CSV table of N, CA and C in Angstrom, one decimal:
chain,number,residue,atom,x,y,z
A,1,MET,N,0.7,-0.9,-0.5
A,1,MET,CA,0.1,-0.1,-0.3
A,1,MET,C,1.0,1.2,0.1
A,2,ASP,N,0.4,2.2,-0.7
A,2,ASP,CA,1.0,3.6,-0.8
A,2,ASP,C,0.2,4.6,-0.2
A,3,LEU,N,0.3,5.2,0.9
A,3,LEU,CA,-0.7,6.0,1.2
A,3,LEU,C,-0.5,7.4,1.2
A,4,ARG,N,0.8,8.1,0.3
A,4,ARG,CA,0.9,9.2,0.4
A,4,ARG,C,-0.2,10.4,0.1
A,5,ARG,N,-1.3,9.7,-0.8
A,5,ARG,CA,-2.0,10.8,-1.2
A,5,ARG,C,-3.3,10.3,-0.2
A,6,TRP,N,-3.4,9.9,0.7
A,6,TRP,CA,-4.2,9.6,1.7
A,6,TRP,C,-4.0,10.7,3.0
A,7,GLY,N,-5.2,10.7,3.6
A,7,GLY,CA,-5.1,11.6,5.0
A,7,GLY,C,-5.3,12.8,4.9
A,8,THR,N,-5.1,13.8,6.0
A,8,THR,CA,-6.0,15.2,6.0
A,8,THR,C,-4.7,15.5,6.7
A,9,GLU,N,-4.7,17.2,6.1
A,9,GLU,CA,-3.6,17.9,6.6
A,9,GLU,C,-4.1,18.4,7.8
A,10,TYR,N,-3.0,18.9,8.6
A,10,TYR,CA,-3.2,19.4,9.5
A,10,TYR,C,-1.6,20.3,10.2
A,11,GLU,N,-1.8,21.3,10.7
A,11,GLU,CA,-0.7,22.1,11.0
A,11,GLU,C,0.1,22.4,9.9
A,12,LYS,N,-0.5,22.3,8.7
A,12,LYS,CA,0.4,22.8,7.3
A,12,LYS,C,1.5,21.6,7.1
A,13,MET,N,1.7,20.8,7.8
A,13,MET,CA,3.3,20.0,7.8
A,13,MET,C,2.8,18.7,8.3
A,14,TYR,N,1.7,18.8,8.6
A,14,TYR,CA,1.4,17.1,9.1
A,14,TYR,C,0.4,16.6,8.4
A,15,ILE,N,0.2,14.8,8.1
A,15,ILE,CA,-0.9,14.6,7.5
A,15,ILE,C,-1.3,13.6,8.5
A,16,GLU,N,-2.4,13.4,8.8
A,16,GLU,CA,-2.8,12.3,9.9
A,16,GLU,C,-3.9,11.5,9.1
A,17,LEU,N,-4.0,10.1,9.5
A,17,LEU,CA,-5.1,9.2,9.0
A,17,LEU,C,-6.2,9.4,10.2
A,18,ILE,N,-7.3,9.9,9.6
A,18,ILE,CA,-8.5,10.0,10.6
A,18,ILE,C,-9.1,8.8,10.4
A,19,PRO,N,-9.8,8.4,11.6
A,19,PRO,CA,-10.7,7.3,11.7
A,19,PRO,C,-11.4,6.4,10.3
A,20,LYS,N,-11.9,7.4,9.6
A,20,LYS,CA,-12.8,7.1,8.2
A,20,LYS,C,-11.6,6.3,7.7
A,21,ASP,N,-10.3,7.1,7.2
A,21,ASP,CA,-9.1,6.5,6.2
A,21,ASP,C,-8.9,5.1,6.9
A,22,ILE,N,-8.6,4.9,8.1
A,22,ILE,CA,-7.8,3.8,8.9
A,22,ILE,C,-9.0,2.8,8.6
A,23,GLU,N,-10.2,3.1,8.9
A,23,GLU,CA,-10.9,1.9,8.7
A,23,GLU,C,-11.2,1.2,7.4
A,24,LYS,N,-11.1,2.2,6.2
A,24,LYS,CA,-11.1,2.2,4.7
A,24,LYS,C,-9.8,1.0,4.5
A,25,ILE,N,-8.5,1.7,5.2
A,25,ILE,CA,-7.2,0.7,4.9
A,25,ILE,C,-7.5,-0.5,5.4
A,26,ALA,N,-7.9,-0.6,6.9
A,26,ALA,CA,-8.0,-2.2,7.4
A,26,ALA,C,-9.0,-2.6,6.8
A,27,ASN,N,-9.8,-2.3,6.0
A,27,ASN,CA,-10.9,-3.2,5.5
A,27,ASN,C,-10.1,-3.7,4.1
A,28,ASN,N,-9.4,-3.0,3.2
A,28,ASN,CA,-8.7,-3.5,2.2
A,28,ASN,C,-7.7,-4.5,2.5
A,29,PHE,N,-7.0,-4.4,3.7
A,29,PHE,CA,-5.9,-5.2,4.1
A,29,PHE,C,-6.6,-6.5,4.3
A,30,HIS,N,-7.8,-6.5,4.9
A,30,HIS,CA,-8.3,-7.7,5.5
A,30,HIS,C,-8.9,-8.4,4.1
A,31,ASN,N,-9.7,-7.7,3.3
A,31,ASN,CA,-10.1,-8.4,2.2
A,31,ASN,C,-8.8,-9.0,1.4
A,32,TRP,N,-7.9,-8.5,1.4
A,32,TRP,CA,-6.2,-8.9,0.7
A,32,TRP,C,-6.1,-10.4,1.5
A,33,ARG,N,-6.2,-10.3,2.7
A,33,ARG,CA,-5.9,-11.4,3.6
A,33,ARG,C,-6.8,-12.6,3.4
A,34,LYS,N,-7.8,-12.4,2.7
A,34,LYS,CA,-9.0,-13.5,2.7
A,34,LYS,C,-8.5,-14.7,1.7
A,35,ILE,N,-8.9,-15.7,2.2
A,35,ILE,CA,-8.6,-17.1,1.6
A,35,ILE,C,-9.1,-17.0,-0.1
A,36,ASN,N,-9.8,-16.5,-0.4
A,36,ASN,CA,-10.2,-16.2,-2.3
A,36,ASN,C,-10.2,-14.6,-2.3
A,37,TYR,N,-9.2,-14.1,-1.7
A,37,TYR,CA,-9.2,-12.8,-2.0
A,37,TYR,C,-9.3,-12.1,-3.4
A,38,GLU,N,-9.0,-13.0,-4.6
A,38,GLU,CA,-9.5,-12.4,-5.8
A,38,GLU,C,-10.9,-12.0,-5.8
A,39,ASP,N,-11.8,-12.2,-5.2
A,39,ASP,CA,-13.1,-11.9,-5.0
A,39,ASP,C,-13.6,-10.4,-4.3
A,40,THR,N,-12.8,-10.5,-3.3
A,40,THR,CA,-13.1,-9.2,-2.3
A,40,THR,C,-12.0,-8.2,-2.5
A,41,TYR,N,-10.7,-8.2,-3.2
A,41,TYR,CA,-9.3,-7.3,-3.0
A,41,TYR,C,-9.6,-7.1,-4.9
A,42,LYS,N,-9.0,-5.6,-4.9
A,42,LYS,CA,-8.7,-5.2,-6.2
A,42,LYS,C,-7.1,-4.4,-6.3
A,43,ASN,N,-6.5,-4.5,-6.8
A,43,ASN,CA,-5.4,-3.5,-7.2
A,43,ASN,C,-5.9,-2.4,-7.7
A,44,VAL,N,-5.6,-1.1,-7.0
A,44,VAL,CA,-5.8,0.3,-7.3
A,44,VAL,C,-4.8,0.9,-7.5
A,45,PRO,N,-4.6,1.8,-8.6
A,45,PRO,CA,-3.6,2.1,-9.2
A,45,PRO,C,-3.5,3.8,-8.0
A,46,GLU,N,-2.2,4.0,-8.0
A,46,GLU,CA,-1.8,5.0,-6.9
A,46,GLU,C,-2.1,4.4,-5.4
A,47,TYR,N,-2.7,3.4,-4.9
A,47,TYR,CA,-2.9,2.8,-3.7
A,47,TYR,C,-2.3,1.7,-3.1
A,48,CYS,N,-2.7,0.7,-3.9
A,48,CYS,CA,-2.5,-0.8,-3.3
A,48,CYS,C,-2.0,-1.9,-4.8
A,49,TYR,N,-1.3,-2.6,-4.4
A,49,TYR,CA,-0.7,-3.6,-5.3
A,49,TYR,C,-0.5,-5.0,-4.6
A,50,SER,N,-1.0,-6.2,-5.0
A,50,SER,CA,-0.4,-7.3,-4.5
A,50,SER,C,0.4,-8.0,-5.8
A,51,ALA,N,1.7,-8.0,-5.2
A,51,ALA,CA,2.6,-8.6,-5.7
A,51,ALA,C,2.7,-10.0,-5.4
A,52,ASN,N,3.0,-10.7,-6.2
A,52,ASN,CA,3.4,-12.2,-6.1
A,52,ASN,C,5.0,-12.3,-6.1
A,53,PHE,N,5.2,-13.7,-5.4
A,53,PHE,CA,6.6,-13.8,-5.1
A,53,PHE,C,7.7,-13.8,-6.1
A,54,LYS,N,7.6,-13.7,-7.5
A,54,LYS,CA,8.2,-13.8,-8.7
A,54,LYS,C,8.0,-12.1,-8.6
A,55,GLU,N,7.7,-11.2,-8.8
A,55,GLU,CA,7.7,-10.4,-8.9
A,55,GLU,C,8.7,-9.5,-7.6
A,56,ILE,N,8.4,-9.9,-6.5
A,56,ILE,CA,9.2,-9.5,-5.3
A,56,ILE,C,10.8,-9.9,-5.4
A,57,GLN,N,11.0,-11.3,-5.9
A,57,GLN,CA,12.1,-11.9,-6.2
A,57,GLN,C,12.6,-11.1,-7.4
A,58,ALA,N,12.1,-10.6,-8.4
A,58,ALA,CA,12.6,-9.6,-9.4
A,58,ALA,C,13.2,-8.4,-9.0
A,59,ASN,N,12.4,-8.0,-8.3
A,59,ASN,CA,13.2,-6.4,-7.6
A,59,ASN,C,13.7,-6.7,-6.3
A,60,ASP,N,14.5,-7.7,-6.3
A,60,ASP,CA,15.6,-8.2,-5.4
A,60,ASP,C,15.0,-7.9,-3.6
A,61,PHE,N,13.8,-8.6,-3.8
A,61,PHE,CA,12.8,-8.4,-2.7
A,61,PHE,C,13.0,-7.1,-2.0
A,62,SER,N,12.8,-6.0,-2.8
A,62,SER,CA,12.7,-4.8,-2.9
A,62,SER,C,10.8,-4.6,-2.1
A,63,LEU,N,10.6,-4.2,-0.8
A,63,LEU,CA,9.1,-4.0,-0.8
A,63,LEU,C,8.8,-2.3,-1.0
A,64,VAL,N,9.5,-1.6,-1.5
A,64,VAL,CA,9.2,-0.2,-2.0
A,64,VAL,C,8.0,-0.3,-2.9
A,65,PRO,N,6.9,0.7,-2.3
A,65,PRO,CA,5.6,0.5,-3.3
A,65,PRO,C,5.7,1.2,-4.5
A,66,SER,N,6.7,1.9,-4.8
A,66,SER,CA,6.6,2.4,-6.0
A,66,SER,C,7.0,1.4,-7.1
A,67,LYS,N,7.9,0.2,-6.7
A,67,LYS,CA,8.1,-0.5,-7.8
A,67,LYS,C,7.1,-1.5,-8.3
A,68,TYR,N,6.1,-1.4,-7.4
A,68,TYR,CA,5.0,-2.3,-7.7
A,68,TYR,C,3.0,-1.7,-8.3
A,69,ILE,N,3.3,-0.6,-7.7
A,69,ILE,CA,2.1,0.2,-7.7
A,69,ILE,C,1.9,1.1,-8.8
A,70,GLU,N,0.9,0.6,-9.5
A,70,GLU,CA,1.1,1.8,-10.7
A,70,GLU,C,0.4,3.1,-10.5
A,71,PHE,N,1.2,4.2,-11.3
A,71,PHE,CA,0.9,5.6,-11.0
A,71,PHE,C,0.3,6.1,-12.2
A,72,VAL,N,-0.4,7.0,-12.0
A,72,VAL,CA,-1.4,7.3,-12.9
A,72,VAL,C,-0.6,8.8,-13.6
A,73,ASP,N,0.1,9.1,-14.9
A,73,ASP,CA,0.2,10.3,-15.5
A,73,ASP,C,-0.5,10.9,-16.0
A,74,ARG,N,-0.8,11.9,-15.2
A,74,ARG,CA,-1.8,12.7,-15.8
A,74,ARG,C,-1.4,14.1,-16.4
A,75,ASP,N,-0.1,14.4,-16.5
A,75,ASP,CA,0.3,14.8,-17.6
A,75,ASP,C,0.4,14.8,-18.9
A,76,SER,N,0.4,13.5,-19.4
A,76,SER,CA,0.6,13.0,-20.6
A,76,SER,C,-0.5,13.4,-21.6
A,77,LYS,N,-1.6,13.7,-21.1
A,77,LYS,CA,-2.5,14.1,-22.1
A,77,LYS,C,-2.8,15.7,-22.1
A,78,ILE,N,-2.0,16.3,-21.5
A,78,ILE,CA,-2.3,17.6,-21.7
A,78,ILE,C,-1.5,18.4,-22.9
A,79,ASP,N,-2.1,18.9,-23.4
A,79,ASP,CA,-1.5,20.1,-24.5
A,79,ASP,C,-0.6,21.1,-24.3
A,80,PHE,N,0.6,20.9,-24.0
A,80,PHE,CA,1.5,22.0,-23.5
A,80,PHE,C,1.2,23.2,-24.0
A,81,ASP,N,1.4,23.3,-25.4
A,81,ASP,CA,1.3,24.4,-26.1
A,81,ASP,C,0.0,25.1,-25.6
A,82,LEU,N,-1.4,24.7,-25.7
A,82,LEU,CA,-2.5,25.1,-25.5
A,82,LEU,C,-2.5,25.7,-24.0
A,83,GLU,N,-2.1,25.0,-23.2
A,83,GLU,CA,-1.9,24.9,-21.9
A,83,GLU,C,-1.4,26.5,-21.3
A,84,MET,N,0.0,26.4,-21.7
A,84,MET,CA,0.7,27.6,-22.0
A,84,MET,C,-0.2,28.9,-22.4
A,85,LYS,N,-0.6,28.7,-23.5
A,85,LYS,CA,-1.0,29.8,-24.0
A,85,LYS,C,-2.2,30.4,-23.1
A,86,ARG,N,-3.3,29.3,-22.4
A,86,ARG,CA,-4.0,29.7,-21.6
A,86,ARG,C,-3.7,30.4,-20.4
A,87,ILE,N,-2.4,29.9,-19.8
A,87,ILE,CA,-1.9,30.7,-18.7
A,87,ILE,C,-1.2,31.8,-19.1
A,88,GLN,N,-0.6,32.1,-20.2
A,88,GLN,CA,-0.4,33.2,-20.6
A,88,GLN,C,-1.3,34.3,-20.9
A,89,ASN,N,-2.4,34.1,-21.2
A,89,ASN,CA,-3.7,34.9,-21.0
A,89,ASN,C,-4.1,35.2,-19.7
A,90,ASP,N,-4.0,34.3,-18.8
A,90,ASP,CA,-4.6,34.5,-17.5
A,90,ASP,C,-3.7,35.4,-16.8
A,91,PHE,N,-2.0,35.3,-16.9
A,91,PHE,CA,-1.5,36.2,-16.8
A,91,PHE,C,-1.2,37.7,-17.3
A,92,ARG,N,-1.5,37.7,-18.4
A,92,ARG,CA,-1.7,38.9,-18.9
A,92,ARG,C,-2.8,39.4,-18.5
A,93,ALA,N,-4.1,38.9,-18.5
A,93,ALA,CA,-5.0,39.9,-17.6
A,93,ALA,C,-4.8,40.3,-16.3
A,94,LEU,N,-3.9,39.4,-15.5
A,94,LEU,CA,-3.7,39.5,-14.1
A,94,LEU,C,-2.9,41.0,-14.3
A,95,LEU,N,-1.6,41.1,-14.8
A,95,LEU,CA,-1.1,41.9,-15.0
A,95,LEU,C,-1.4,43.5,-15.2
A,96,LYS,N,-2.6,43.2,-16.3
A,96,LYS,CA,-3.3,44.5,-16.6
A,96,LYS,C,-4.0,45.1,-15.5
A,97,GLU,N,-5.0,44.3,-14.6
A,97,GLU,CA,-5.7,44.5,-13.2
A,97,GLU,C,-4.6,45.0,-12.6
A,98,GLU,N,-3.4,44.7,-12.4
A,98,GLU,CA,-2.6,45.3,-11.3
A,98,GLU,C,-2.1,46.5,-11.7
A,99,LYS,N,-2.1,46.5,-13.2
A,99,LYS,CA,-1.3,48.1,-13.5
A,99,LYS,C,-2.8,48.8,-13.4
A,100,GLN,N,-3.8,48.7,-13.7
A,100,GLN,CA,-5.1,49.6,-13.1
A,100,GLN,C,-5.1,49.8,-11.9
A,101,SER,N,-5.2,49.0,-10.9
A,101,SER,CA,-4.7,49.0,-9.6
A,101,SER,C,-3.9,50.0,-8.9
A,102,GLN,N,-2.7,49.8,-9.3
A,102,GLN,CA,-1.5,50.7,-9.4
A,102,GLN,C,-1.9,52.1,-9.7
A,103,ASP,N,-2.5,52.2,-10.8
A,103,ASP,CA,-2.7,53.7,-11.2
A,103,ASP,C,-3.8,54.3,-10.5
A,104,GLN,N,-4.8,53.2,-10.0
A,104,GLN,CA,-5.8,54.0,-9.0
A,104,GLN,C,-5.3,54.4,-7.8
A,105,LEU,N,-4.4,53.9,-7.2
A,105,LEU,CA,-3.6,54.1,-6.1
A,105,LEU,C,-2.9,55.3,-6.3
A,106,VAL,N,-2.2,55.2,-7.3
A,106,VAL,CA,-1.1,56.6,-7.4
A,106,VAL,C,-2.0,57.9,-7.5
A,107,ASN,N,-3.3,57.9,-8.3
A,107,ASN,CA,-4.0,58.9,-8.7
A,107,ASN,C,-4.9,59.3,-6.9
A,108,ALA,N,-5.1,58.0,-6.5
A,108,ALA,CA,-5.6,58.5,-5.1
A,108,ALA,C,-4.6,59.3,-4.1
A,109,PHE,N,-3.6,59.1,-4.1
A,109,PHE,CA,-2.5,59.7,-3.6
A,109,PHE,C,-2.6,61.1,-3.9
A,110,LYS,N,-2.4,60.9,-5.4
A,110,LYS,CA,-2.3,62.7,-6.0
A,110,LYS,C,-3.3,63.3,-5.6
A,111,ILE,N,-4.9,62.9,-5.5
A,111,ILE,CA,-5.8,63.6,-5.2
A,111,ILE,C,-5.8,64.0,-3.8
A,112,LEU,N,-4.9,63.7,-2.9
A,112,LEU,CA,-5.0,63.9,-1.5
A,112,LEU,C,-3.9,64.7,-1.2
A,113,GLY,N,-2.9,65.3,-2.3
A,113,GLY,CA,-2.1,66.1,-2.3
A,113,GLY,C,-0.7,65.3,-2.0
A,114,TYR,N,-0.7,64.1,-2.1
A,114,TYR,CA,0.8,63.4,-1.8
A,114,TYR,C,1.1,62.4,-3.1
A,115,GLU,N,2.1,63.2,-4.1
A,115,GLU,CA,2.2,62.2,-5.3
A,115,GLU,C,3.3,61.4,-4.8
A,116,LEU,N,3.3,60.4,-5.6
A,116,LEU,CA,4.1,59.5,-5.5
A,116,LEU,C,5.3,59.6,-6.5
């Protein structure tokens, strides 16, 4: 199991597994431990994988989750050029709004007799 994407953030630097998370994880583990686990357990990308002995042996008996658990590449379906143009337009609009805000602020100081 790889639980890096599980839990609830607290104090901006810690992740805690709340009882609901722990219950789901425990149920998944117990389903995997059942005699006919193929009926009750499923491999889930980015969460869990049931590796067999030959797979573990092929990885020098390493139990590092990333050697077995499938990770989804969410970036491969992004049109980079299109996305960069969208970001460019958003940023251009933000810069324009910022310039307008600056001009209004400078004008407000000017009206009060305090030119910047």
